[in-house]
Structure formats: C-alpha cells, structure tokens
Amino acid sequence: MNIPILYSFRRCPYAMRARMAMQLANVQCELREVELKNKPEEMLQASPKGTVPILVLEEVILDESNDIIQWVISNNPNILMHLDDEQAQQTSKLLDLFDTEFKHHLDRYKYHQRYGSNATDHREQCDEILYLLDEEISEDGWIFSDEISLLDISILPFIRQFKIADESYFFSQNYQKVINLLKRFESSDLFESIMHKYEAWEPNQAEKTIFPE
C-alpha cells in the first residue's frame, strides 16, 4: 500500500476533522467515501465499529478522529500547534467540553424525536457552551489568532451542525464572535476543499480518489 486509505463520510463532523488535518498538512490518501446505510465490508473489516473516519496505515488502523489528527500532527509538526502554554491548556479543556457535553446536548437537540428529549433544554445547554467559547475567540479571525489551530478544526464542524438544526435561531443569538467564526469557516478555501462531493466508493472501481488532490 503506497498511501493511507481514509474511509470517510462527507457530512460527518468527525470525518471533516480528519480531512481538514490531512488537507492542511497535504498528506495524501486514497479517499473512500462511504454511505453509512450501506457500509462496505472492507471498511468493517478494517474497523468493526463501523464509524468514520478510519485511516488505514501500513502499520496500524486508526478509527478515532483525534487519533488521526495526532498522527498527522506527529508527522507534520508545523501545522495546527502554534499555541502558547495557556492556549494549549484551553484547547484541551474546550475540546473535551465539545466532545462530551456539547455533543451530548447537540444530539438531543437536533435529534430530539429519536431521543425523546426536550429540544429547548438541550439547545440552552449548547448555548451556554457557545457563550463560553465566545469569550475565548480573538479578533483576528480564528479562535486564538489569524492562524487556524487544532481547536478550530475540531469544534467548528459541530457548531455547524448546531447552526443547521435551526439557522434563524442560531443567527439571532448574541455570541457574535462564534457566529462570525463559523461564517469565516464556511466561506474558507479549506471548507470548500474538504466538502467536495464524491461518489460512494465501490470495491471494484478502477480509479482511486486521491485526497487532497
């Protein structure tokens, strides 16, 4: 195998994280876009969890987005890690907050019928976290500066999901720096590059999809 294989789903925020890291580091892979309702057997053999992203390397298989990002960073230390000690601590704290509490409430807000949950209560919990984040965002574009960081690529896909659940509500809120940050993200070349729409991968297809191109 000459290059890694990345099983991905375009709209999955975890897979978006992995693609952004690989795009920023220009680490090429064979991208295999999958349909989560029709998961290919090759993907399930690589990781029986059946979730994306999955990065198949010669020596190991990584099936957690944070592990894939750390692998990319370890091989490309000049990306995403331009942080002082305080910013690194805040990154760890906020990343954990979004991966646990925010994601918990986001699911129960966006998919309240599936969970039988009170959407308004969970939306308010998400709002509280977004107001906390709003206090951390610099005036320079991204969270800490004018350069994108690990925290940006890790949490913006989930904030985007929150927005999509009710756009009029999201844009009516007072965490203006969060709103501006998401607008910057969605209009960026990085976002456009990772959200290109590919056909679902077929095991017998002759041509590989190389990402980033």
XYZ file of C-alpha atoms in Angstrom:
213
model
C 0.000 0.000 0.000
C 1.593 3.246 -1.163
C -0.618 5.775 0.580
C -3.050 5.547 3.514
C -6.708 4.740 2.952
C -9.270 7.034 4.563
C -12.864 5.865 4.936
C -14.982 8.982 5.250
C -18.484 10.404 5.019
C -18.710 13.945 3.719
C -21.089 15.398 6.324
C -19.792 13.586 9.407
C -18.125 16.171 11.671
C -15.574 13.638 12.901
C -14.598 12.788 9.335
C -14.461 16.503 8.499
C -11.866 16.927 11.253
C -9.664 14.252 9.780
C -9.942 15.595 6.229
C -9.064 19.102 7.382
C -5.923 17.909 9.137
C -4.831 15.971 6.073
C -5.646 18.892 3.781
C -3.676 21.358 5.899
C -0.673 19.029 6.060
C -1.043 17.978 2.416
C -0.966 14.323 3.463
C -2.408 12.367 0.579
C -4.618 9.340 0.977
C -6.961 7.197 -1.020
C -10.325 8.628 -0.027
C -13.157 6.140 0.169
C -16.449 7.986 0.572
C -18.999 5.627 2.107
C -22.737 5.533 2.619
C -23.346 4.864 6.305
C -26.524 2.953 5.492
C -24.555 0.656 3.211
C -21.123 0.238 4.780
C -18.657 -1.697 2.626
C -17.287 -4.956 4.016
C -13.717 -3.683 3.585
C -14.459 -0.820 5.970
C -15.991 -3.137 8.576
C -13.004 -5.460 8.339
C -10.701 -2.512 8.994
C -12.770 -1.386 11.995
C -15.785 -3.398 13.200
C -17.084 -0.259 14.970
C -18.379 0.813 11.592
C -17.913 4.533 12.214
C -15.936 7.082 10.246
C -13.270 8.255 9.899
C -10.983 5.233 9.602
C -7.391 5.682 8.483
C -5.717 2.509 7.295
C -1.936 2.729 7.561
C 0.613 0.039 6.822
C 1.442 -0.406 10.498
C -1.836 0.453 12.258
C -5.507 1.300 11.783
C -6.789 4.496 13.405
C -10.554 4.748 13.902
C -10.855 7.839 16.111
C -10.710 11.321 14.583
C -8.498 12.712 17.346
C -6.003 9.870 16.835
C -5.899 10.568 13.112
C -5.291 14.268 13.733
C -2.495 13.484 16.199
C -0.904 11.127 13.660
C -0.987 13.891 11.053
C 0.494 16.401 13.502
C 3.215 13.991 14.636
C 4.378 13.712 11.037
C 3.823 17.403 10.273
C 4.622 19.333 13.468
C 4.380 22.745 11.800
C 0.593 22.629 11.456
C -2.133 23.456 13.993
C 0.132 23.640 17.063
C 1.277 27.288 17.146
C -0.001 27.732 20.711
C 1.469 29.030 23.931
C 1.021 27.031 27.125
C -2.195 28.796 28.135
C -3.747 28.300 24.693
C -2.730 24.640 24.689
C -4.458 24.183 28.052
C -7.582 25.938 26.786
C -7.549 23.768 23.683
C -7.506 20.618 25.789
C -10.266 21.910 28.067
C -12.571 23.150 25.293
C -12.001 20.158 23.048
C -13.038 17.867 25.876
C -16.076 20.057 26.586
C -17.238 19.932 22.970
C -16.536 16.225 22.531
C -18.527 15.327 25.637
C -21.107 17.840 26.866
C -21.689 19.816 23.681
C -22.012 16.694 21.524
C -24.353 15.115 24.098
C -26.695 18.111 24.089
C -26.362 18.695 20.348
C -27.613 15.183 19.566
C -30.562 15.557 21.911
C -31.413 18.959 20.453
C -31.032 18.050 16.790
C -32.494 14.538 17.086
C -34.945 15.159 19.923
C -37.594 12.919 18.370
C -35.163 10.000 18.276
C -34.070 10.551 21.886
C -37.453 11.620 23.261
C -35.695 14.657 24.720
C -36.679 18.267 25.358
C -35.036 20.105 22.457
C -35.230 23.523 24.112
C -33.451 22.381 27.266
C -30.601 20.829 25.310
C -30.352 23.821 22.980
C -29.906 26.058 26.015
C -27.101 23.834 27.283
C -25.369 24.175 23.916
C -25.866 27.937 24.077
C -24.084 28.111 27.423
C -21.043 26.399 25.955
C -21.071 28.663 22.901
C -21.135 31.726 25.143
C -18.083 30.356 26.978
C -16.324 29.883 23.657
C -17.296 33.384 22.542
C -15.170 34.794 25.355
C -12.092 32.948 24.058
C -12.235 33.987 20.402
C -9.704 36.558 19.268
C -10.471 39.472 16.965
C -8.076 38.103 14.348
C -10.238 35.540 12.598
C -9.765 32.117 14.171
C -10.115 31.231 17.842
C -6.646 32.174 19.036
C -5.173 34.224 16.182
C -5.240 34.731 12.432
C -3.911 31.179 12.005
C -6.163 28.142 12.197
C -5.485 25.809 15.114
C -6.336 22.342 16.355
C -9.321 23.706 18.267
C -10.808 25.379 15.192
C -10.844 22.247 13.044
C -12.012 20.098 15.942
C -15.109 22.006 17.061
C -16.317 24.035 14.079
C -17.954 21.025 12.368
C -20.116 20.538 15.477
C -21.013 24.218 15.737
C -22.041 23.981 12.093
C -24.391 21.108 12.985
C -25.888 23.229 15.745
C -26.479 26.042 13.271
C -28.079 23.720 10.703
C -30.616 22.491 13.263
C -32.252 25.952 13.281
C -30.399 28.637 11.362
C -32.720 31.515 12.223
C -32.320 30.737 15.918
C -28.532 30.456 15.683
C -28.094 33.776 13.890
C -30.374 35.547 16.371
C -28.101 34.814 19.325
C -25.605 37.159 20.968
C -22.449 35.043 20.656
C -21.461 37.131 17.679
C -17.832 36.054 17.597
C -18.918 32.414 17.369
C -21.263 33.320 14.502
C -18.538 35.241 12.684
C -16.084 32.406 13.241
C -18.453 29.898 11.663
C -19.114 32.217 8.720
C -15.364 32.529 8.164
C -15.006 28.770 8.301
C -17.844 28.054 5.875
C -16.515 30.586 3.363
C -12.908 29.369 3.585
C -10.965 27.531 0.899
C -10.310 24.829 3.482
C -14.008 24.132 3.971
C -14.661 24.129 0.236
C -11.794 21.704 -0.352
C -12.952 19.134 2.203
C -16.625 19.297 1.254
C -16.234 18.321 -2.375
C -18.887 15.726 -3.159
C -17.556 12.331 -4.220
C -19.455 9.302 -5.395
C -19.668 6.453 -2.906
C -16.691 4.129 -3.153
C -17.177 0.759 -4.816
C -14.774 -2.145 -4.159
C -14.424 -2.897 -7.848
C -13.902 0.632 -9.102
C -10.798 1.022 -11.232
C -9.763 4.560 -10.345
C -8.711 5.696 -6.876
C -9.852 9.017 -5.417
C -6.785 10.861 -4.145
C -7.283 13.425 -1.401
C -6.103 16.130 -1.213
C -5.590 16.418 -4.948
